[in-house]
mmCIF file of C-alpha atoms in Angstrom:
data_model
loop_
_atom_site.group_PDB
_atom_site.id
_atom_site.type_symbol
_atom_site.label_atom_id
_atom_site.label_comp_id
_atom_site.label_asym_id
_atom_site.label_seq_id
_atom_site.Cartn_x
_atom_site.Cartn_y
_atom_site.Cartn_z
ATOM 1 C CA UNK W 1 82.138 110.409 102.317
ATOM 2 C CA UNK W 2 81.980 110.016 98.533
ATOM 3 C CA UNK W 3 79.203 107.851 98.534
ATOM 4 C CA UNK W 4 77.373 110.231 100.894
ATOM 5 C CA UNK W 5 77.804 113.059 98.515
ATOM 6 C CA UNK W 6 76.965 110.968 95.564
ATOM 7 C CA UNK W 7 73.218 110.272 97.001
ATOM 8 C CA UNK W 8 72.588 113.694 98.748
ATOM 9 C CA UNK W 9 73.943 117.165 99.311
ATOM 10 C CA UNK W 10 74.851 117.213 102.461
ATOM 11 C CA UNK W 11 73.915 120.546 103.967
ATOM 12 C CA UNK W 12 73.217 119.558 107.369
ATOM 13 C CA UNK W 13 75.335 116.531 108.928
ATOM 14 C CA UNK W 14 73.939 114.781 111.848
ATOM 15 C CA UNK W 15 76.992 112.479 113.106
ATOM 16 C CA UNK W 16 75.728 109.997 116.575
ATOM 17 C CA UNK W 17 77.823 108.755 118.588
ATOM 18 C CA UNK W 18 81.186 110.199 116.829
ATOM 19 C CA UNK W 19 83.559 110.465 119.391
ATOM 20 C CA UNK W 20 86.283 112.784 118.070
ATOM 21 C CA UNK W 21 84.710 114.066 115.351
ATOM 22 C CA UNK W 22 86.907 112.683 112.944
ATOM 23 C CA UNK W 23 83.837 111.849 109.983
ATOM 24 C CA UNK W 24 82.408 115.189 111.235
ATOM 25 C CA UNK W 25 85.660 117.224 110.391
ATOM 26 C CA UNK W 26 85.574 115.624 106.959
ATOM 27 C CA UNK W 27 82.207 117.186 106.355
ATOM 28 C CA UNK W 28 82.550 120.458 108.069
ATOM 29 C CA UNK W 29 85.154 121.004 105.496
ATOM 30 C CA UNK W 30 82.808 120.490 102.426
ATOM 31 C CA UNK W 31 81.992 124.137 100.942
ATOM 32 C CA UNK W 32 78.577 122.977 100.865
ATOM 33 C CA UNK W 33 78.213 122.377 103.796
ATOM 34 C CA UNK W 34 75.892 124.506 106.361
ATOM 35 C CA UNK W 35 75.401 122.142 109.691
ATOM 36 C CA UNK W 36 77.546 119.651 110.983
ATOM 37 C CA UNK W 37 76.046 118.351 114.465
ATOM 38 C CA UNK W 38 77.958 115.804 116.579
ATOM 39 C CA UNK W 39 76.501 113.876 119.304
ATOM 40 C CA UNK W 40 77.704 111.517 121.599
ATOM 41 C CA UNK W 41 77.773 110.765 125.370
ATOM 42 C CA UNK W 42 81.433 110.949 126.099
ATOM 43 C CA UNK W 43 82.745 114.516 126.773
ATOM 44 C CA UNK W 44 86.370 113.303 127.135
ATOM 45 C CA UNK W 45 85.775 112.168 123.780
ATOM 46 C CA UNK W 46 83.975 115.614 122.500
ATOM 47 C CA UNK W 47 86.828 117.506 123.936
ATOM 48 C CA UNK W 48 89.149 116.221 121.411
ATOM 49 C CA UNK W 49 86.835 117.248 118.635
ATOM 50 C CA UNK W 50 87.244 120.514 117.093
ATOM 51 C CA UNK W 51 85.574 123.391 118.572
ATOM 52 C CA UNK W 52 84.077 125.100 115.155
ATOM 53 C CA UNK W 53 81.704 121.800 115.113
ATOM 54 C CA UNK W 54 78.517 121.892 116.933
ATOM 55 C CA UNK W 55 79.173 119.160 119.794
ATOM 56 C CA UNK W 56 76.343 117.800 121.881
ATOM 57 C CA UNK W 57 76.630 115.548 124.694
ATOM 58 C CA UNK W 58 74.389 113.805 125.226
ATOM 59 C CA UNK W 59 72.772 110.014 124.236
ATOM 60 C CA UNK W 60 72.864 109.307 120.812
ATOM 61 C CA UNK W 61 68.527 108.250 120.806
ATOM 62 C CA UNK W 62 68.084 111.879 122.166
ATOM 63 C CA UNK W 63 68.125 113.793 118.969
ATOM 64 C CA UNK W 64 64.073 115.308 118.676
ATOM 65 C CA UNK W 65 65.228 118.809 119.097
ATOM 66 C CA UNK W 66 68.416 119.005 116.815
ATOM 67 C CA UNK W 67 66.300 119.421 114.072
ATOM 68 C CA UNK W 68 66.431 117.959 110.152
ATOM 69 C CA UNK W 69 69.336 116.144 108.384
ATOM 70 C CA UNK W 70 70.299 115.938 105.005
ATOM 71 C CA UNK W 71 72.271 112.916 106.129
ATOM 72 C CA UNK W 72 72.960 110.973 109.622
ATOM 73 C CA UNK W 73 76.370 109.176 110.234
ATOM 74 C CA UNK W 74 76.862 105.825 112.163
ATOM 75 C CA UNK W 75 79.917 104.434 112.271
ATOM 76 C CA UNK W 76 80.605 101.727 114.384
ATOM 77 C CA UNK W 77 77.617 102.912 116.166
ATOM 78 C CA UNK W 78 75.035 99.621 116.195
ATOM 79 C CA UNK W 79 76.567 97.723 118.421
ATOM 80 C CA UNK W 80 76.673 100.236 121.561
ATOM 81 C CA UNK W 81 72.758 100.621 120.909
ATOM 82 C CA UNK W 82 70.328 99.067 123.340
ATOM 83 C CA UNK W 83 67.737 98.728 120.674
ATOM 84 C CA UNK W 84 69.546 99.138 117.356
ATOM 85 C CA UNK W 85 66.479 99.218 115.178
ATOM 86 C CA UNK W 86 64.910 101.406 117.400
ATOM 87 C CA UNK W 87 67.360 104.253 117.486
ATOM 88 C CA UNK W 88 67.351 103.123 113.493
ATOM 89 C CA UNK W 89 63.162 103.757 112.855
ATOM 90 C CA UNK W 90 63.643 107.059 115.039
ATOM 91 C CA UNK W 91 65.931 108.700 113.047
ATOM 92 C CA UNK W 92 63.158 109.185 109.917
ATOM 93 C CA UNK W 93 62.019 112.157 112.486
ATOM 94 C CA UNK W 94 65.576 114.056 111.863
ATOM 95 C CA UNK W 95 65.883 113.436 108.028
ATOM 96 C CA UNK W 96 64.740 115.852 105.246
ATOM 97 C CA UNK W 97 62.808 114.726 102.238
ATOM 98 C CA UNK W 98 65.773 112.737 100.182
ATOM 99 C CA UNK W 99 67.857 112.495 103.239
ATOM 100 C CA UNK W 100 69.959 109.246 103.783
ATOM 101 C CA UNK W 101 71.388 107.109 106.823
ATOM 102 C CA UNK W 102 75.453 105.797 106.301
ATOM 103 C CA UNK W 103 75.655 102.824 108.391
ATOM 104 C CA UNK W 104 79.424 101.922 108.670
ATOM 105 C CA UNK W 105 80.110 98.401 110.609
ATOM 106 C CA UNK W 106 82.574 95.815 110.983
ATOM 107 C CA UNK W 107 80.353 92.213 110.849
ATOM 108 C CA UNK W 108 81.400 88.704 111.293
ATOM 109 C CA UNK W 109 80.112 86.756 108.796
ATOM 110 C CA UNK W 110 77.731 84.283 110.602
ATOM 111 C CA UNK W 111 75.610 84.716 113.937
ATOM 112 C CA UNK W 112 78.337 82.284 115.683
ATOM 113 C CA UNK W 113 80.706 84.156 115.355
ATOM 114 C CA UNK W 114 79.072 87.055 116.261
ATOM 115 C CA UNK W 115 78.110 85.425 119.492
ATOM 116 C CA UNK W 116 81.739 84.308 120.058
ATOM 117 C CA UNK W 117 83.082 87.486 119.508
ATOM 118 C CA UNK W 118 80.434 88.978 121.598
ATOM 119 C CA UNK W 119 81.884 87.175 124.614
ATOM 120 C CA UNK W 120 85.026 88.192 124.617
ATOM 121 C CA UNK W 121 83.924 91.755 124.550
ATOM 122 C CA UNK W 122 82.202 91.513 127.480
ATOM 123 C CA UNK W 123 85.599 90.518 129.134
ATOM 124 C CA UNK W 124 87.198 93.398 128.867
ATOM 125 C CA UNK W 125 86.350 95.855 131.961
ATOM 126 C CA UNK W 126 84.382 98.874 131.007
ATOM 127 C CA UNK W 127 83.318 97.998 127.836
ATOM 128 C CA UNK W 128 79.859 99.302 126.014
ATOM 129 C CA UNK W 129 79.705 97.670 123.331
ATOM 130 C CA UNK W 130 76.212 95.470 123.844
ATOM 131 C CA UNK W 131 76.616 93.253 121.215
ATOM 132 C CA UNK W 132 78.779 92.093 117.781
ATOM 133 C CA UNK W 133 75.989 92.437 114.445
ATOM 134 C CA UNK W 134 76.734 89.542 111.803
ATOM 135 C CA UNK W 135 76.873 90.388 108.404
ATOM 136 C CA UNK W 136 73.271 88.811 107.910
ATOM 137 C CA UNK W 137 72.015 91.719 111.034
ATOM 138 C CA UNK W 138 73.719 94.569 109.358
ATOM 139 C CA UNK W 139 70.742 93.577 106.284
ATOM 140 C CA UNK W 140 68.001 92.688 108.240
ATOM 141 C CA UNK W 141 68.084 95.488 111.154
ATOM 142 C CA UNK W 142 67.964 98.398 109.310
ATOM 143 C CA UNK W 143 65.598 96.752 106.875
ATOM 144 C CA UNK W 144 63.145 96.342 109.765
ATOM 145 C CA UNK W 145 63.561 99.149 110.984
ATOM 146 C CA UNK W 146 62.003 100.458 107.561
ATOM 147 C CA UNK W 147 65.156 101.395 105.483
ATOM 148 C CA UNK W 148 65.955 100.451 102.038
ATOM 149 C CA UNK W 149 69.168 100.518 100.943
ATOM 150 C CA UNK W 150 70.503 102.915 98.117
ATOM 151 C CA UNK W 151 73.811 100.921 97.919
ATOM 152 C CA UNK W 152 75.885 98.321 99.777
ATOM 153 C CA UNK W 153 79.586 98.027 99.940
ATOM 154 C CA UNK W 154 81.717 94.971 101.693
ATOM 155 C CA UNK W 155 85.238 95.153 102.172
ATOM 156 C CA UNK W 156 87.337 92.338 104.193
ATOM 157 C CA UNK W 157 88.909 93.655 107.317
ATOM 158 C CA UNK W 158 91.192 91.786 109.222
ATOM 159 C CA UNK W 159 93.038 92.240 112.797
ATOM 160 C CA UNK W 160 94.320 90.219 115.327
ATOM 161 C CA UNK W 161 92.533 89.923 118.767
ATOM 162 C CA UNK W 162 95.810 90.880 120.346
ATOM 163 C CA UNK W 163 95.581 94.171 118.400
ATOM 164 C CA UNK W 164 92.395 94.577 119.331
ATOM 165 C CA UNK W 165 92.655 93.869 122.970
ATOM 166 C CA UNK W 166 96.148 96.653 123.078
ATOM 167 C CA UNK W 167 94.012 99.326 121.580
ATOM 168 C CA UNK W 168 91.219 98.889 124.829
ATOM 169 C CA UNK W 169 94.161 98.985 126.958
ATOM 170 C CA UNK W 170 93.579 96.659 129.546
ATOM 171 C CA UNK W 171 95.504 95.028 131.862
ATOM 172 C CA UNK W 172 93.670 91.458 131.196
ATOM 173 C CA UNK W 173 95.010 91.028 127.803
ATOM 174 C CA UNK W 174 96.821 87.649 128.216
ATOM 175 C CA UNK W 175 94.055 86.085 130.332
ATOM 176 C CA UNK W 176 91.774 87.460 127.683
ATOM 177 C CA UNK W 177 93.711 86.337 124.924
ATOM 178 C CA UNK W 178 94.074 82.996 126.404
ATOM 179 C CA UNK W 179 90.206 82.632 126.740
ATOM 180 C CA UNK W 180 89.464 83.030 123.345
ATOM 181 C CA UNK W 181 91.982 80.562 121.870
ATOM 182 C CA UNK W 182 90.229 78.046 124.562
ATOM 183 C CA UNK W 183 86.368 79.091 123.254
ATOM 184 C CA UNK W 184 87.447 79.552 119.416
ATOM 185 C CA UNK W 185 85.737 76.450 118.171
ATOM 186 C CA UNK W 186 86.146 74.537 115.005
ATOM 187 C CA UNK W 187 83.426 76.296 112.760
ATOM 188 C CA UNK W 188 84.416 79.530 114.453
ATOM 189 C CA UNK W 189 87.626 79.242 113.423
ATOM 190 C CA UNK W 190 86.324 78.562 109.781
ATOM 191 C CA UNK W 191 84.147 81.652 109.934
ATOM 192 C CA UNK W 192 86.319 83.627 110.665
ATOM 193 C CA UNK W 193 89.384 82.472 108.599
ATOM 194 C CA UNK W 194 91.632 82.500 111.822
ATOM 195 C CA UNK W 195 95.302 82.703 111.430
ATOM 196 C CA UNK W 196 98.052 82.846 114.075
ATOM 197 C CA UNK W 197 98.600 82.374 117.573
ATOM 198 C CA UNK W 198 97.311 86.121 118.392
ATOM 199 C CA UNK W 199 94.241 84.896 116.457
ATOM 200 C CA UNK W 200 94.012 87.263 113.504
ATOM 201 C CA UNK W 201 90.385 87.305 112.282
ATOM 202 C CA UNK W 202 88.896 88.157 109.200
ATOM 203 C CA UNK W 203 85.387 90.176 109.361
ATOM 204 C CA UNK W 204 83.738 92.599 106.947
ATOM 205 C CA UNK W 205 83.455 96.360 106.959
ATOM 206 C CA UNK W 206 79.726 96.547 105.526
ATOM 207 C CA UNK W 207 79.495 99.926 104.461
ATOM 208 C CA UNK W 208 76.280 101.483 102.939
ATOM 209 C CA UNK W 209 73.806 104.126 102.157
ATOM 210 C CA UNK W 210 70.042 103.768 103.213
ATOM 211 C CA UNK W 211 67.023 105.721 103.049
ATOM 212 C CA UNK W 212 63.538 105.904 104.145
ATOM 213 C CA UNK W 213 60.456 105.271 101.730
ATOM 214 C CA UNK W 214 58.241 108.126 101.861
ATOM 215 C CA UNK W 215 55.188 107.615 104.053
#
């Protein structure tokens, strides 16, 4: 949030896809602070959220009538997107003039890995998540999508499949588990910096502010 506040005064807060509304809370409580929107399509997740924020449930690329941001929030939010730099170019309709994008993400370092980690998501029942966005994506989608950015950030993140597998809580965690010790691959491994049986992985939280160029 400091890095939010150092490029913009956030008046109005548009946070997609925020579940809870834990980032949205954070704002809300800023003096400063006029509009805090939160958006996503869960409403078992919204109605954990506090009720003084304004909640909206709906899709996260639905947004045309909420009105201008001073800044938009998407954490861990890319990789549930159908067309990430879609949903990316769209949101220059909902900034102000000076208004930035935070785009929070946890990326494997190399397309690989991405790919590899990709597949295991898709063996866990129910899940959304579309796709895993390598370090190298996190640059190039938004940059496409015609963002710049204002600053950059990369911290190293590390947890364990296991762990990862216990917080979706399914029932298919050993045969899940097992599948991706049998896929992990040499370079894979490497890329990742694998260590232990429960495969503990190390990826990066990219973390950064981006704006749009005026037109």
């Amino acid at each position: 949030m400091v890095d939010v506040t150092t490029h913009c005064t956030p008046l109005r807060v548009l946070d997609l896809a925020g579940g809870s509304g834990l980032l949205a809370t954070r704002f809300s409580a800023q003096r400063h602070t006029q509009r805090v929107v939160l958006v996503d399509h869960d409403s078992d997740a919204l109605s954990f959220a506090p009720d003084w924020l304004e909640k909206v449930n709906r899709d996260m690329t639905d947004i045309r009538d909420l009105g201008r941001f001073n800044a938009v929030i998407l954490r861990q939010v890319l990789h549930y997107a159908l067309d990430p730099g879609a949903l990316l170019a769209g949101l220059r309709a909902s900034l102000c003039e000076g208004g930035i994008v935070y785009i929070g993400q946890l990326t494997p370092p190399t397309k690989r890995a991405a790919e590899w980690l990709e597949s295991i998501a898709a063996l866990i029942p129910g899940n959304a998540r579309i796709r895993a966005l390598s370090t190298a994506d996190y640059v190039r989608i938004p940059t496409d999508a015609g963002l710049r950015p204002l600053l950059l950030r990369a911290f190293p993140y590390r947890e364990s499949v296991a762990k990862w597998l216990a917080r979706a809580s399914t029932s298919d965690t050993g045969a899940i588990l097992e599948t991706a010790r049998s896929t992990l691959t040499p370079p894979i491994r490497s890329d990742l910096c694998v260590r232990g049986s429960d495969l503990l992985l190390t990826q990066q939280w990219s973390h950064g502010i981006w704006s749009f160029d005026p037109l």
